[in-house]
Amino acid sequence: MKIVLAYSGGLDTSLCIKWLQEKYDADVITLTLELGQSKRDLKEIEGKALDLGAIKTYSIDARREFVDDYVNRAIKANAMYEGRYPVSTAIARPLISKYLVEIAEKENADAVAHGSTGKGNDQVRFDCSIRALNSRLRVITPVREWKFTRDSAIRYARENGIPIPVDVESPYSIDENLWGRSIESGILEDPMVEPREEIFEWTRSIENCSDEAEYIEIEFEEGIPKKMNGKKMDEVKLITKLNEVAGMHGIGRIDMIEDRIIGIKSREIYECPAASVILEAHRELERLTLTREENLFKEIVDKKWAELVYFGLWHDPLREDLDAFIDKSQEFVSGSVRLKLFKGNAIIVGRESESSLYDLGLATYDKRDVFKHEFGEGFTRLWGLPSEIAGRRRKRC
Ligand code: ARG
C-alpha cells in the first residue's frame, strides 16, 4: 500500500507517518506546501520525514498559485465567514487537496492521508475536495481513528524516535499561511479568558504600537491589489509586506465565537493583518465604483461564497457560478484607497478611481450643485405612494 500524506512537520503529522507504516504496512510519501508559513524550513521538514521512514518527500512552493487562484478570489468576494473571519485556513485546504490528489495519481498511490481531527472543519474540507477530484482514492485520517491523548501521543513519539518539537508544551493548535494565522485550543477554550500576549506572532499589542499613525495607499486593478504606496509589487510580496506593516500597528487580531460545520461552537483567535486591510480597502473601492444595486446584491453573493468556502464546498458548482458573477462585477473595481494605520485600526481616509460613480456636481451642497432639487418632491410622492395608500386604508378600516 502506498499513501501520500499531507505533512506539516508537527507532532501529529509526524505520528501519522509512523502510524500509517505500522497499521497499513504502507510506503508513505509526504507532501509539504509552502504557503507563507512563518519560521519554517522545508529542507528540515523533509529530513524529518525521511528520518521517520518516508520513502519520498515532496515540498512545493505554492504561494503564487495560492494567491492567484484562491486568495484573489477571496478578495474579490470580500470573503468573511460570520462577518469576521477571512477564511484564511479554509481557503488553503482545496489547494493542499489538489496537490495530494495530483501526487497520488503520479505516484500511483492507493490512498491519501491528512492529520485533521474528527470534530474540526478541516477534515470536511480535505475529504470533500479530495473526493470531488478523485473519488477512487481512499482517504485515511489517522487522527480520527487513533485513540491517543496528548500524553499518550508524546509517549508514543518518544518510544518511536519521533522528535518532539520544543513547543510541544504549547497547548495551542496553530495553522498559518500568508492570508492569516489561526490559533485555537488550550486555555483559549474558556471563552471568557483573554488570550495571553504570547500567542500572537504577527501583530503587536495595542500597548506596544507606535504613537505615530502610518498612511498607506493600496491600488487595485479589477479587484486585485497591485500596488502599495505607488509601487507595483508582486502580490505574494505585497501581502507578505502588508502583514508586516499592518501587524506592527496591531491590526488584524480577531477573537470570536465561531459556528463550525459539524455544529459545535468554538472560540477562535486569528491574526490577519494584510487580509483585514485589503478587504476593508477593497470593499470601499466597490462602494465607489459599483452601483447601489450591485453593492446590495453582491453582499448576498459574497456571504454565500464565504460560507461555501468555510463549509468545505469549494468544488460545488455553485462556487464557480458565483465566481463568474463576482469576476464580472470587478470590471470597474480599479483605483486607490488610502488608509491610516493606527493602534489596531485600519481607517479609510480616502479613495479614488477613474471609474468612480461619485459625481461631485450631484453630491455637493455648495454653488457647484447641478442637481435639480425640485425633482425631489415628485420623487418622494411616488416613492412613498404604496405606504400612503396603505396609510389611508388603515384610517378607513
Ligand atoms: N476555525 C478555523 C477554520 O475552520 C481555523 C482552523 C484552524 N486549524 C488548525 N489546525 N488549527 O477555518
mmCIF file of C-alpha atoms and ligand atoms in Angstrom:
data_model
loop_
_atom_site.group_PDB
_atom_site.id
_atom_site.type_symbol
_atom_site.label_atom_id
_atom_site.label_comp_id
_atom_site.label_asym_id
_atom_site.label_seq_id
_atom_site.Cartn_x
_atom_site.Cartn_y
_atom_site.Cartn_z
ATOM 1 C CA MET A 1 0.000 0.000 0.000
ATOM 2 C CA LYS A 2 1.249 3.463 -0.918
ATOM 3 C CA ILE A 3 -0.063 6.568 0.839
ATOM 4 C CA VAL A 4 0.550 10.272 0.189
ATOM 5 C CA LEU A 5 0.356 12.221 3.456
ATOM 6 C CA ALA A 6 -0.104 15.989 3.865
ATOM 7 C CA TYR A 7 2.811 16.661 6.212
ATOM 8 C CA SER A 8 3.419 19.826 8.225
ATOM 9 C CA GLY A 9 6.363 18.582 10.268
ATOM 10 C CA GLY A 10 4.440 18.968 13.532
ATOM 11 C CA LEU A 11 3.905 16.277 16.156
ATOM 12 C CA ASP A 12 0.558 14.989 14.876
ATOM 13 C CA THR A 13 1.528 14.513 11.253
ATOM 14 C CA SER A 14 4.880 13.046 12.319
ATOM 15 C CA LEU A 15 2.969 10.471 14.352
ATOM 16 C CA CYS A 16 0.870 9.863 11.245
ATOM 17 C CA ILE A 17 3.930 8.703 9.297
ATOM 18 C CA LYS A 18 4.736 6.015 11.885
ATOM 19 C CA TRP A 19 1.128 5.063 12.433
ATOM 20 C CA LEU A 20 0.444 4.599 8.692
ATOM 21 C CA GLN A 21 3.563 2.465 8.350
ATOM 22 C CA GLU A 22 2.550 0.277 11.290
ATOM 23 C CA LYS A 23 -1.165 -0.021 10.704
ATOM 24 C CA TYR A 24 -1.136 -0.425 6.918
ATOM 25 C CA ASP A 25 2.407 -1.614 6.388
ATOM 26 C CA ALA A 26 2.438 1.312 3.993
ATOM 27 C CA ASP A 27 5.008 3.191 1.983
ATOM 28 C CA VAL A 28 4.483 6.795 2.996
ATOM 29 C CA ILE A 29 5.189 9.731 0.695
ATOM 30 C CA THR A 30 4.956 13.161 2.319
ATOM 31 C CA LEU A 31 3.782 16.415 0.796
ATOM 32 C CA THR A 32 4.542 19.799 2.343
ATOM 33 C CA LEU A 33 3.366 23.039 0.761
ATOM 34 C CA GLU A 34 4.937 26.425 1.272
ATOM 35 C CA LEU A 35 2.015 28.812 1.621
ATOM 36 C CA GLY A 36 3.717 31.597 3.531
ATOM 37 C CA GLN A 37 4.015 29.994 6.964
ATOM 38 C CA SER A 38 6.495 31.823 9.159
ATOM 39 C CA LYS A 39 9.588 30.262 10.756
ATOM 40 C CA ARG A 40 9.705 27.052 8.742
ATOM 41 C CA ASP A 41 12.475 25.254 6.964
ATOM 42 C CA LEU A 42 11.209 22.953 4.233
ATOM 43 C CA LYS A 43 14.520 21.092 3.976
ATOM 44 C CA GLU A 44 14.416 20.362 7.680
ATOM 45 C CA ILE A 45 10.841 19.109 7.390
ATOM 46 C CA GLU A 46 11.808 16.822 4.505
ATOM 47 C CA GLY A 47 14.750 15.497 6.507
ATOM 48 C CA LYS A 48 12.479 14.744 9.421
ATOM 49 C CA ALA A 49 10.030 12.854 7.189
ATOM 50 C CA LEU A 50 12.838 10.737 5.746
ATOM 51 C CA ASP A 51 14.199 10.032 9.246
ATOM 52 C CA LEU A 52 10.763 8.749 10.179
ATOM 53 C CA GLY A 53 10.860 6.376 7.251
ATOM 54 C CA ALA A 54 9.012 8.219 4.486
ATOM 55 C CA ILE A 55 10.117 6.724 1.163
ATOM 56 C CA LYS A 56 9.902 10.019 -0.672
ATOM 57 C CA THR A 57 9.126 13.665 0.107
ATOM 58 C CA TYR A 58 7.674 16.494 -1.910
ATOM 59 C CA SER A 59 7.894 20.131 -0.906
ATOM 60 C CA ILE A 60 6.359 22.674 -3.175
ATOM 61 C CA ASP A 61 6.282 26.451 -3.047
ATOM 62 C CA ALA A 62 2.659 27.069 -3.938
ATOM 63 C CA ARG A 63 2.403 30.681 -2.797
ATOM 64 C CA ARG A 64 1.929 32.118 -6.274
ATOM 65 C CA GLU A 65 -0.856 29.663 -7.113
ATOM 66 C CA PHE A 66 -2.419 30.160 -3.685
ATOM 67 C CA VAL A 67 -2.665 33.896 -4.289
ATOM 68 C CA ASP A 68 -3.722 33.705 -7.948
ATOM 69 C CA ASP A 69 -6.402 31.049 -7.674
ATOM 70 C CA TYR A 70 -7.614 31.288 -4.095
ATOM 71 C CA VAL A 71 -6.695 34.457 -2.170
ATOM 72 C CA ASN A 72 -7.537 36.768 -5.089
ATOM 73 C CA ARG A 73 -10.954 35.177 -5.361
ATOM 74 C CA ALA A 74 -11.452 35.692 -1.629
ATOM 75 C CA ILE A 75 -10.541 39.372 -2.038
ATOM 76 C CA LYS A 76 -12.948 39.880 -4.925
ATOM 77 C CA ALA A 77 -15.635 38.160 -2.850
ATOM 78 C CA ASN A 78 -14.833 40.193 0.311
ATOM 79 C CA ALA A 79 -14.817 36.782 1.970
ATOM 80 C CA MET A 80 -15.575 36.846 5.688
ATOM 81 C CA TYR A 81 -17.289 33.982 7.499
ATOM 82 C CA GLU A 82 -19.851 35.146 10.048
ATOM 83 C CA GLY A 83 -18.801 38.684 9.236
ATOM 84 C CA ARG A 84 -15.369 38.427 10.809
ATOM 85 C CA TYR A 85 -13.142 35.519 9.763
ATOM 86 C CA PRO A 86 -11.346 35.999 6.401
ATOM 87 C CA VAL A 87 -11.494 32.184 5.801
ATOM 88 C CA SER A 88 -7.692 32.071 5.778
ATOM 89 C CA THR A 89 -7.259 28.455 6.884
ATOM 90 C CA ALA A 90 -10.303 27.290 4.928
ATOM 91 C CA ILE A 91 -9.175 28.713 1.598
ATOM 92 C CA ALA A 92 -5.878 26.780 1.584
ATOM 93 C CA ARG A 93 -7.454 23.344 2.033
ATOM 94 C CA PRO A 94 -8.670 22.843 -1.558
ATOM 95 C CA LEU A 95 -5.189 23.690 -2.833
ATOM 96 C CA ILE A 96 -3.495 21.207 -0.497
ATOM 97 C CA SER A 97 -6.093 18.621 -1.549
ATOM 98 C CA LYS A 98 -5.362 19.306 -5.201
ATOM 99 C CA TYR A 99 -1.670 18.561 -4.704
ATOM 100 C CA LEU A 100 -2.419 15.456 -2.624
ATOM 101 C CA VAL A 101 -4.506 14.070 -5.473
ATOM 102 C CA GLU A 102 -2.026 15.067 -8.185
ATOM 103 C CA ILE A 103 0.866 13.414 -6.426
ATOM 104 C CA ALA A 104 -1.147 10.328 -5.519
ATOM 105 C CA GLU A 105 -2.042 9.916 -9.189
ATOM 106 C CA LYS A 106 1.522 10.494 -10.327
ATOM 107 C CA GLU A 107 2.902 8.045 -7.779
ATOM 108 C CA ASN A 108 0.178 5.505 -8.360
ATOM 109 C CA ALA A 109 -0.732 5.611 -4.681
ATOM 110 C CA ASP A 110 -3.733 3.803 -3.200
ATOM 111 C CA ALA A 111 -4.655 6.472 -0.688
ATOM 112 C CA VAL A 112 -4.046 9.964 0.601
ATOM 113 C CA ALA A 113 -3.948 10.952 4.270
ATOM 114 C CA HIS A 114 -4.260 14.117 6.329
ATOM 115 C CA GLY A 115 -3.934 14.920 10.015
ATOM 116 C CA SER A 116 -7.310 16.519 10.726
ATOM 117 C CA THR A 117 -9.356 15.647 13.783
ATOM 118 C CA GLY A 118 -12.898 14.287 13.761
ATOM 119 C CA LYS A 119 -14.584 17.404 15.049
ATOM 120 C CA GLY A 120 -12.905 20.160 13.103
ATOM 121 C CA ASN A 121 -13.713 21.881 9.844
ATOM 122 C CA ASP A 122 -10.557 20.858 8.049
ATOM 123 C CA GLN A 123 -11.484 17.157 7.791
ATOM 124 C CA VAL A 124 -14.604 18.214 5.876
ATOM 125 C CA ARG A 125 -12.663 20.491 3.540
ATOM 126 C CA PHE A 126 -9.993 17.878 2.798
ATOM 127 C CA ASP A 127 -12.331 14.903 2.444
ATOM 128 C CA CYS A 128 -14.820 16.730 0.226
ATOM 129 C CA SER A 129 -12.174 18.333 -2.013
ATOM 130 C CA ILE A 130 -10.263 15.090 -2.448
ATOM 131 C CA ARG A 131 -13.388 13.119 -3.323
ATOM 132 C CA ALA A 132 -14.513 15.765 -5.790
ATOM 133 C CA LEU A 133 -11.169 15.451 -7.582
ATOM 134 C CA ASN A 134 -10.781 11.677 -7.488
ATOM 135 C CA SER A 135 -13.467 9.554 -5.883
ATOM 136 C CA ARG A 136 -11.461 6.365 -6.326
ATOM 137 C CA LEU A 137 -8.712 7.429 -3.946
ATOM 138 C CA ARG A 138 -9.082 6.252 -0.396
ATOM 139 C CA VAL A 139 -8.809 8.991 2.254
ATOM 140 C CA ILE A 140 -7.182 7.909 5.506
ATOM 141 C CA THR A 141 -7.364 10.112 8.585
ATOM 142 C CA PRO A 142 -5.205 8.682 11.359
ATOM 143 C CA VAL A 143 -6.130 11.307 13.955
ATOM 144 C CA ARG A 144 -9.809 10.430 13.502
ATOM 145 C CA GLU A 145 -9.021 6.768 14.049
ATOM 146 C CA TRP A 146 -6.368 6.554 16.704
ATOM 147 C CA LYS A 147 -7.056 6.782 20.405
ATOM 148 C CA PHE A 148 -4.134 8.941 21.512
ATOM 149 C CA THR A 149 -4.480 11.596 24.143
ATOM 150 C CA ARG A 150 -1.897 14.362 24.198
ATOM 151 C CA ASP A 151 0.136 12.466 26.819
ATOM 152 C CA SER A 152 -0.005 9.065 25.188
ATOM 153 C CA ALA A 153 0.875 10.660 21.847
ATOM 154 C CA ILE A 154 4.017 12.141 23.382
ATOM 155 C CA ARG A 155 4.840 8.756 24.938
ATOM 156 C CA TYR A 156 4.356 7.008 21.577
ATOM 157 C CA ALA A 157 6.551 9.648 19.939
ATOM 158 C CA ARG A 158 9.332 9.037 22.469
ATOM 159 C CA GLU A 159 9.129 5.267 22.010
ATOM 160 C CA ASN A 160 9.252 5.566 18.228
ATOM 161 C CA GLY A 161 12.037 8.085 17.947
ATOM 162 C CA ILE A 162 9.762 10.838 16.724
ATOM 163 C CA PRO A 163 11.335 14.189 17.519
ATOM 164 C CA ILE A 164 9.113 16.134 19.865
ATOM 165 C CA PRO A 165 9.028 19.825 18.936
ATOM 166 C CA VAL A 166 10.330 22.181 21.618
ATOM 167 C CA ASP A 167 6.989 23.952 21.737
ATOM 168 C CA VAL A 168 5.042 20.765 22.393
ATOM 169 C CA GLU A 169 4.187 22.115 25.804
ATOM 170 C CA SER A 170 2.359 24.838 23.916
ATOM 171 C CA PRO A 171 -1.220 23.741 24.149
ATOM 172 C CA TYR A 172 -2.312 25.690 21.077
ATOM 173 C CA SER A 173 -3.200 24.375 17.663
ATOM 174 C CA ILE A 174 -1.854 26.734 15.040
ATOM 175 C CA ASP A 175 -2.333 26.970 11.302
ATOM 176 C CA GLU A 176 -0.655 29.544 9.086
ATOM 177 C CA ASN A 177 -0.495 30.791 5.538
ATOM 178 C CA LEU A 178 0.001 34.234 4.093
ATOM 179 C CA TRP A 179 -3.692 35.090 4.380
ATOM 180 C CA GLY A 180 -3.665 34.579 8.151
ATOM 181 C CA ARG A 181 -2.712 32.742 11.304
ATOM 182 C CA SER A 182 -5.251 30.681 13.286
ATOM 183 C CA ILE A 183 -4.776 29.854 16.948
ATOM 184 C CA GLU A 184 -7.071 27.610 18.934
ATOM 185 C CA SER A 185 -7.428 25.282 21.963
ATOM 186 C CA GLY A 186 -5.624 25.216 25.310
ATOM 187 C CA ILE A 187 -6.699 27.957 27.695
ATOM 188 C CA LEU A 188 -8.451 29.726 24.799
ATOM 189 C CA GLU A 189 -11.224 27.151 25.178
ATOM 190 C CA ASP A 190 -12.615 29.264 28.010
ATOM 191 C CA PRO A 191 -14.390 31.961 26.011
ATOM 192 C CA MET A 192 -14.162 34.449 28.882
ATOM 193 C CA VAL A 193 -10.379 34.203 29.236
ATOM 194 C CA GLU A 194 -8.400 36.937 27.490
ATOM 195 C CA PRO A 195 -5.708 35.484 25.221
ATOM 196 C CA ARG A 196 -2.193 35.762 26.592
ATOM 197 C CA GLU A 197 0.094 38.066 24.654
ATOM 198 C CA GLU A 198 2.465 35.158 23.921
ATOM 199 C CA ILE A 199 0.087 33.561 21.404
ATOM 200 C CA PHE A 200 0.441 36.445 18.960
ATOM 201 C CA GLU A 201 3.295 36.404 16.475
ATOM 202 C CA TRP A 202 2.218 38.569 13.587
ATOM 203 C CA THR A 203 0.676 41.512 15.433
ATOM 204 C CA ARG A 204 1.833 43.882 18.164
ATOM 205 C CA SER A 205 -0.354 44.525 21.155
ATOM 206 C CA ILE A 206 -2.045 47.921 21.113
ATOM 207 C CA GLU A 207 0.076 48.875 24.123
ATOM 208 C CA ASN A 208 3.247 48.354 22.087
ATOM 209 C CA CYS A 209 2.146 50.052 18.903
ATOM 210 C CA SER A 210 3.729 53.224 17.660
ATOM 211 C CA ASP A 211 2.155 56.511 18.772
ATOM 212 C CA GLU A 212 2.521 57.678 15.235
ATOM 213 C CA ALA A 213 -0.013 56.814 12.548
ATOM 214 C CA GLU A 214 1.211 55.469 9.214
ATOM 215 C CA TYR A 215 -0.573 56.168 5.947
ATOM 216 C CA ILE A 216 -0.647 53.603 3.173
ATOM 217 C CA GLU A 217 -2.235 53.518 -0.238
ATOM 218 C CA ILE A 218 -3.363 50.320 -1.924
ATOM 219 C CA GLU A 219 -4.097 50.338 -5.620
ATOM 220 C CA PHE A 220 -6.396 47.721 -7.132
ATOM 221 C CA GLU A 221 -6.866 46.596 -10.720
ATOM 222 C CA GLU A 222 -10.153 44.872 -11.385
ATOM 223 C CA GLY A 223 -10.498 43.980 -7.734
ATOM 224 C CA ILE A 224 -6.958 42.757 -7.155
ATOM 225 C CA PRO A 225 -4.317 44.672 -5.168
ATOM 226 C CA LYS A 226 -1.397 45.535 -7.446
ATOM 227 C CA LYS A 227 0.458 48.454 -5.866
ATOM 228 C CA MET A 228 1.329 49.572 -2.374
ATOM 229 C CA ASN A 229 2.267 53.215 -1.876
ATOM 230 C CA GLY A 230 2.521 53.702 -5.625
ATOM 231 C CA LYS A 231 4.951 50.807 -6.064
ATOM 232 C CA LYS A 232 3.994 47.902 -8.271
ATOM 233 C CA MET A 233 4.552 44.729 -6.302
ATOM 234 C CA ASP A 234 4.305 41.043 -6.905
ATOM 235 C CA GLU A 235 1.182 40.048 -4.989
ATOM 236 C CA VAL A 236 2.851 37.449 -2.813
ATOM 237 C CA LYS A 237 5.306 40.188 -1.779
ATOM 238 C CA LEU A 238 2.567 42.773 -1.350
ATOM 239 C CA ILE A 239 0.604 40.554 1.038
ATOM 240 C CA THR A 240 3.744 39.462 2.906
ATOM 241 C CA LYS A 241 4.905 43.066 3.284
ATOM 242 C CA LEU A 242 1.457 44.266 4.332
ATOM 243 C CA ASN A 243 1.307 41.555 7.000
ATOM 244 C CA GLU A 244 4.429 43.154 8.461
ATOM 245 C CA VAL A 245 3.369 46.783 8.134
ATOM 246 C CA ALA A 246 -0.189 46.323 9.422
ATOM 247 C CA GLY A 247 0.959 43.810 12.047
ATOM 248 C CA MET A 248 3.304 46.443 13.504
ATOM 249 C CA HIS A 249 0.248 48.610 14.079
ATOM 250 C CA GLY A 250 -1.588 45.775 15.806
ATOM 251 C CA ILE A 251 -4.117 45.368 13.008
ATOM 252 C CA GLY A 252 -5.937 42.122 12.256
ATOM 253 C CA ARG A 253 -6.421 40.479 15.642
ATOM 254 C CA ILE A 254 -9.746 38.684 15.687
ATOM 255 C CA ASP A 255 -11.215 36.928 18.745
ATOM 256 C CA MET A 256 -14.555 35.289 18.030
ATOM 257 C CA ILE A 257 -17.007 32.533 18.755
ATOM 258 C CA GLU A 258 -17.455 30.647 15.522
ATOM 259 C CA ASP A 259 -20.056 28.159 14.313
ATOM 260 C CA ARG A 260 -18.229 25.126 12.997
ATOM 261 C CA ILE A 261 -19.534 22.940 10.189
ATOM 262 C CA ILE A 262 -20.344 19.989 12.434
ATOM 263 C CA GLY A 263 -22.437 22.131 14.770
ATOM 264 C CA ILE A 264 -20.046 22.879 17.611
ATOM 265 C CA LYS A 265 -19.306 26.438 18.635
ATOM 266 C CA SER A 266 -15.642 27.179 19.162
ATOM 267 C CA ARG A 267 -13.521 30.096 20.283
ATOM 268 C CA GLU A 268 -11.085 31.157 17.619
ATOM 269 C CA ILE A 269 -8.258 33.651 17.514
ATOM 270 C CA TYR A 270 -6.832 34.928 14.253
ATOM 271 C CA GLU A 271 -4.079 37.255 13.169
ATOM 272 C CA CYS A 272 -4.833 38.512 9.669
ATOM 273 C CA PRO A 273 -3.160 41.906 9.238
ATOM 274 C CA ALA A 274 -2.922 42.000 5.424
ATOM 275 C CA ALA A 275 -6.326 40.402 4.917
ATOM 276 C CA SER A 276 -8.004 42.900 7.254
ATOM 277 C CA VAL A 277 -6.527 45.903 5.432
ATOM 278 C CA ILE A 278 -7.045 44.593 1.902
ATOM 279 C CA LEU A 279 -10.643 43.509 2.490
ATOM 280 C CA GLU A 280 -11.500 46.821 4.121
ATOM 281 C CA ALA A 281 -9.981 48.745 1.208
ATOM 282 C CA HIS A 282 -11.491 46.522 -1.475
ATOM 283 C CA ARG A 283 -14.988 46.830 -0.087
ATOM 284 C CA GLU A 284 -14.638 50.614 -0.029
ATOM 285 C CA LEU A 285 -13.491 50.706 -3.651
ATOM 286 C CA GLU A 286 -16.582 48.696 -4.586
ATOM 287 C CA ARG A 287 -18.755 51.239 -2.782
ATOM 288 C CA LEU A 288 -17.214 53.884 -5.030
ATOM 289 C CA THR A 289 -17.357 52.029 -8.333
ATOM 290 C CA LEU A 290 -20.378 49.704 -8.206
ATOM 291 C CA THR A 291 -23.970 50.838 -8.408
ATOM 292 C CA ARG A 292 -26.230 50.672 -5.375
ATOM 293 C CA GLU A 293 -27.983 47.629 -6.819
ATOM 294 C CA GLU A 294 -24.681 45.874 -7.448
ATOM 295 C CA ASN A 295 -23.404 46.677 -3.963
ATOM 296 C CA LEU A 296 -26.516 45.447 -2.194
ATOM 297 C CA PHE A 297 -26.843 42.284 -4.261
ATOM 298 C CA LYS A 298 -23.149 41.456 -4.107
ATOM 299 C CA GLU A 299 -23.269 41.401 -0.309
ATOM 300 C CA ILE A 300 -25.590 38.412 -0.556
ATOM 301 C CA VAL A 301 -23.358 36.668 -3.090
ATOM 302 C CA ASP A 302 -20.239 37.398 -1.029
ATOM 303 C CA LYS A 303 -21.785 35.952 2.095
ATOM 304 C CA LYS A 304 -22.764 32.774 0.276
ATOM 305 C CA TRP A 305 -19.300 32.487 -1.285
ATOM 306 C CA ALA A 306 -17.572 32.698 2.106
ATOM 307 C CA GLU A 307 -19.942 30.072 3.503
ATOM 308 C CA LEU A 308 -19.270 27.647 0.651
ATOM 309 C CA VAL A 309 -15.533 28.011 1.236
ATOM 310 C CA TYR A 310 -15.835 27.707 5.008
ATOM 311 C CA PHE A 311 -18.146 24.702 4.696
ATOM 312 C CA GLY A 312 -15.659 22.782 2.536
ATOM 313 C CA LEU A 313 -17.756 23.070 -0.627
ATOM 314 C CA TRP A 314 -15.108 24.649 -2.872
ATOM 315 C CA HIS A 315 -15.982 22.104 -5.563
ATOM 316 C CA ASP A 316 -19.725 22.638 -5.505
ATOM 317 C CA PRO A 317 -20.522 24.095 -8.948
ATOM 318 C CA LEU A 318 -22.294 26.971 -7.218
ATOM 319 C CA ARG A 319 -18.907 28.326 -6.124
ATOM 320 C CA GLU A 320 -17.815 28.645 -9.734
ATOM 321 C CA ASP A 321 -21.180 30.096 -10.732
ATOM 322 C CA LEU A 322 -20.785 32.780 -8.068
ATOM 323 C CA ASP A 323 -17.198 33.395 -9.174
ATOM 324 C CA ALA A 324 -18.438 34.097 -12.696
ATOM 325 C CA PHE A 325 -20.711 36.798 -11.289
ATOM 326 C CA ILE A 326 -18.024 38.120 -8.969
ATOM 327 C CA ASP A 327 -15.389 38.296 -11.745
ATOM 328 C CA LYS A 328 -17.761 40.214 -13.993
ATOM 329 C CA SER A 329 -18.595 42.614 -11.166
ATOM 330 C CA GLN A 330 -14.925 43.616 -10.798
ATOM 331 C CA GLU A 331 -14.646 45.151 -14.289
ATOM 332 C CA PHE A 332 -14.609 48.705 -12.867
ATOM 333 C CA VAL A 333 -13.171 47.999 -9.407
ATOM 334 C CA SER A 334 -9.867 49.714 -10.115
ATOM 335 C CA GLY A 335 -8.402 52.607 -8.170
ATOM 336 C CA SER A 336 -6.746 53.520 -4.901
ATOM 337 C CA VAL A 337 -7.720 53.521 -1.273
ATOM 338 C CA ARG A 338 -5.781 55.436 1.374
ATOM 339 C CA LEU A 339 -5.761 54.151 4.917
ATOM 340 C CA LYS A 340 -4.388 55.349 8.192
ATOM 341 C CA LEU A 341 -2.912 52.578 10.314
ATOM 342 C CA PHE A 342 -3.018 53.373 13.981
ATOM 343 C CA LYS A 343 -3.132 51.255 17.141
ATOM 344 C CA GLY A 344 -5.109 48.309 15.858
ATOM 345 C CA ASN A 345 -7.186 50.246 13.360
ATOM 346 C CA ALA A 346 -7.069 50.469 9.591
ATOM 347 C CA ILE A 347 -9.083 53.608 8.995
ATOM 348 C CA ILE A 348 -10.108 54.501 5.485
ATOM 349 C CA VAL A 349 -9.332 58.151 4.805
ATOM 350 C CA GLY A 350 -9.540 58.409 1.015
ATOM 351 C CA ARG A 351 -10.475 56.670 -2.216
ATOM 352 C CA GLU A 352 -10.246 57.493 -5.918
ATOM 353 C CA SER A 353 -10.924 55.743 -9.205
ATOM 354 C CA GLU A 354 -11.100 56.572 -12.885
ATOM 355 C CA SER A 355 -14.286 54.542 -12.985
ATOM 356 C CA SER A 356 -15.759 56.196 -9.900
ATOM 357 C CA LEU A 357 -19.533 56.685 -9.849
ATOM 358 C CA TYR A 358 -19.203 59.544 -7.384
ATOM 359 C CA ASP A 359 -20.375 62.777 -9.009
ATOM 360 C CA LEU A 360 -19.366 65.920 -7.149
ATOM 361 C CA GLY A 361 -21.855 68.084 -9.063
ATOM 362 C CA LEU A 362 -24.664 65.857 -7.806
ATOM 363 C CA ALA A 363 -23.312 65.389 -4.290
ATOM 364 C CA THR A 364 -22.294 68.921 -3.357
ATOM 365 C CA TYR A 365 -24.304 71.437 -1.378
ATOM 366 C CA ASP A 366 -22.192 74.365 -2.500
ATOM 367 C CA LYS A 367 -22.562 76.500 -5.608
ATOM 368 C CA ARG A 368 -21.266 73.804 -7.911
ATOM 369 C CA ASP A 369 -24.509 71.905 -7.293
ATOM 370 C CA VAL A 370 -26.174 70.824 -10.559
ATOM 371 C CA PHE A 371 -28.891 68.663 -9.029
ATOM 372 C CA LYS A 372 -32.462 69.799 -9.660
ATOM 373 C CA HIS A 373 -33.866 69.982 -6.133
ATOM 374 C CA GLU A 374 -37.436 70.374 -7.351
ATOM 375 C CA PHE A 375 -37.310 66.782 -8.659
ATOM 376 C CA GLY A 376 -37.205 65.687 -5.035
ATOM 377 C CA GLU A 377 -40.862 66.402 -4.459
ATOM 378 C CA GLY A 378 -42.189 64.266 -7.321
ATOM 379 C CA PHE A 379 -39.782 61.530 -6.391
ATOM 380 C CA THR A 380 -40.847 61.272 -2.759
ATOM 381 C CA ARG A 381 -44.528 61.315 -3.763
ATOM 382 C CA LEU A 382 -44.115 58.289 -5.997
ATOM 383 C CA TRP A 383 -41.572 56.505 -3.805
ATOM 384 C CA GLY A 384 -43.878 56.635 -0.779
ATOM 385 C CA LEU A 385 -47.095 56.110 -2.728
ATOM 386 C CA PRO A 386 -47.675 52.476 -1.640
ATOM 387 C CA SER A 387 -47.234 53.447 2.020
ATOM 388 C CA GLU A 388 -49.501 56.442 1.573
ATOM 389 C CA ILE A 389 -52.283 54.278 0.138
ATOM 390 C CA ALA A 390 -51.844 51.701 2.885
ATOM 391 C CA GLY A 391 -51.985 54.507 5.450
ATOM 392 C CA ARG A 392 -55.314 55.682 4.086
ATOM 393 C CA ARG A 393 -56.680 52.137 4.288
ATOM 394 C CA ARG A 394 -55.637 51.921 7.961
ATOM 395 C CA LYS A 395 -57.748 55.005 8.666
ATOM 396 C CA ARG A 396 -60.655 53.551 6.693
ATOM 397 C CA CYS A 397 -60.865 50.018 8.057
HETATM 398 N N1 ARG B 1 -11.582 27.673 12.710
HETATM 399 C C1 ARG B 1 -10.780 27.951 11.563
HETATM 400 C C2 ARG B 1 -11.341 27.271 10.353
HETATM 401 O O1 ARG B 1 -12.059 26.346 10.485
HETATM 402 C C3 ARG B 1 -9.330 27.628 11.804
HETATM 403 C C4 ARG B 1 -8.933 26.203 11.852
HETATM 404 C C5 ARG B 1 -7.524 26.114 12.282
HETATM 405 N N2 ARG B 1 -6.959 24.829 12.095
HETATM 406 C C6 ARG B 1 -5.978 24.377 12.857
HETATM 407 N N3 ARG B 1 -5.476 23.245 12.524
HETATM 408 N N4 ARG B 1 -5.572 25.000 13.917
HETATM 409 O O2 ARG B 1 -11.088 27.686 9.251
#
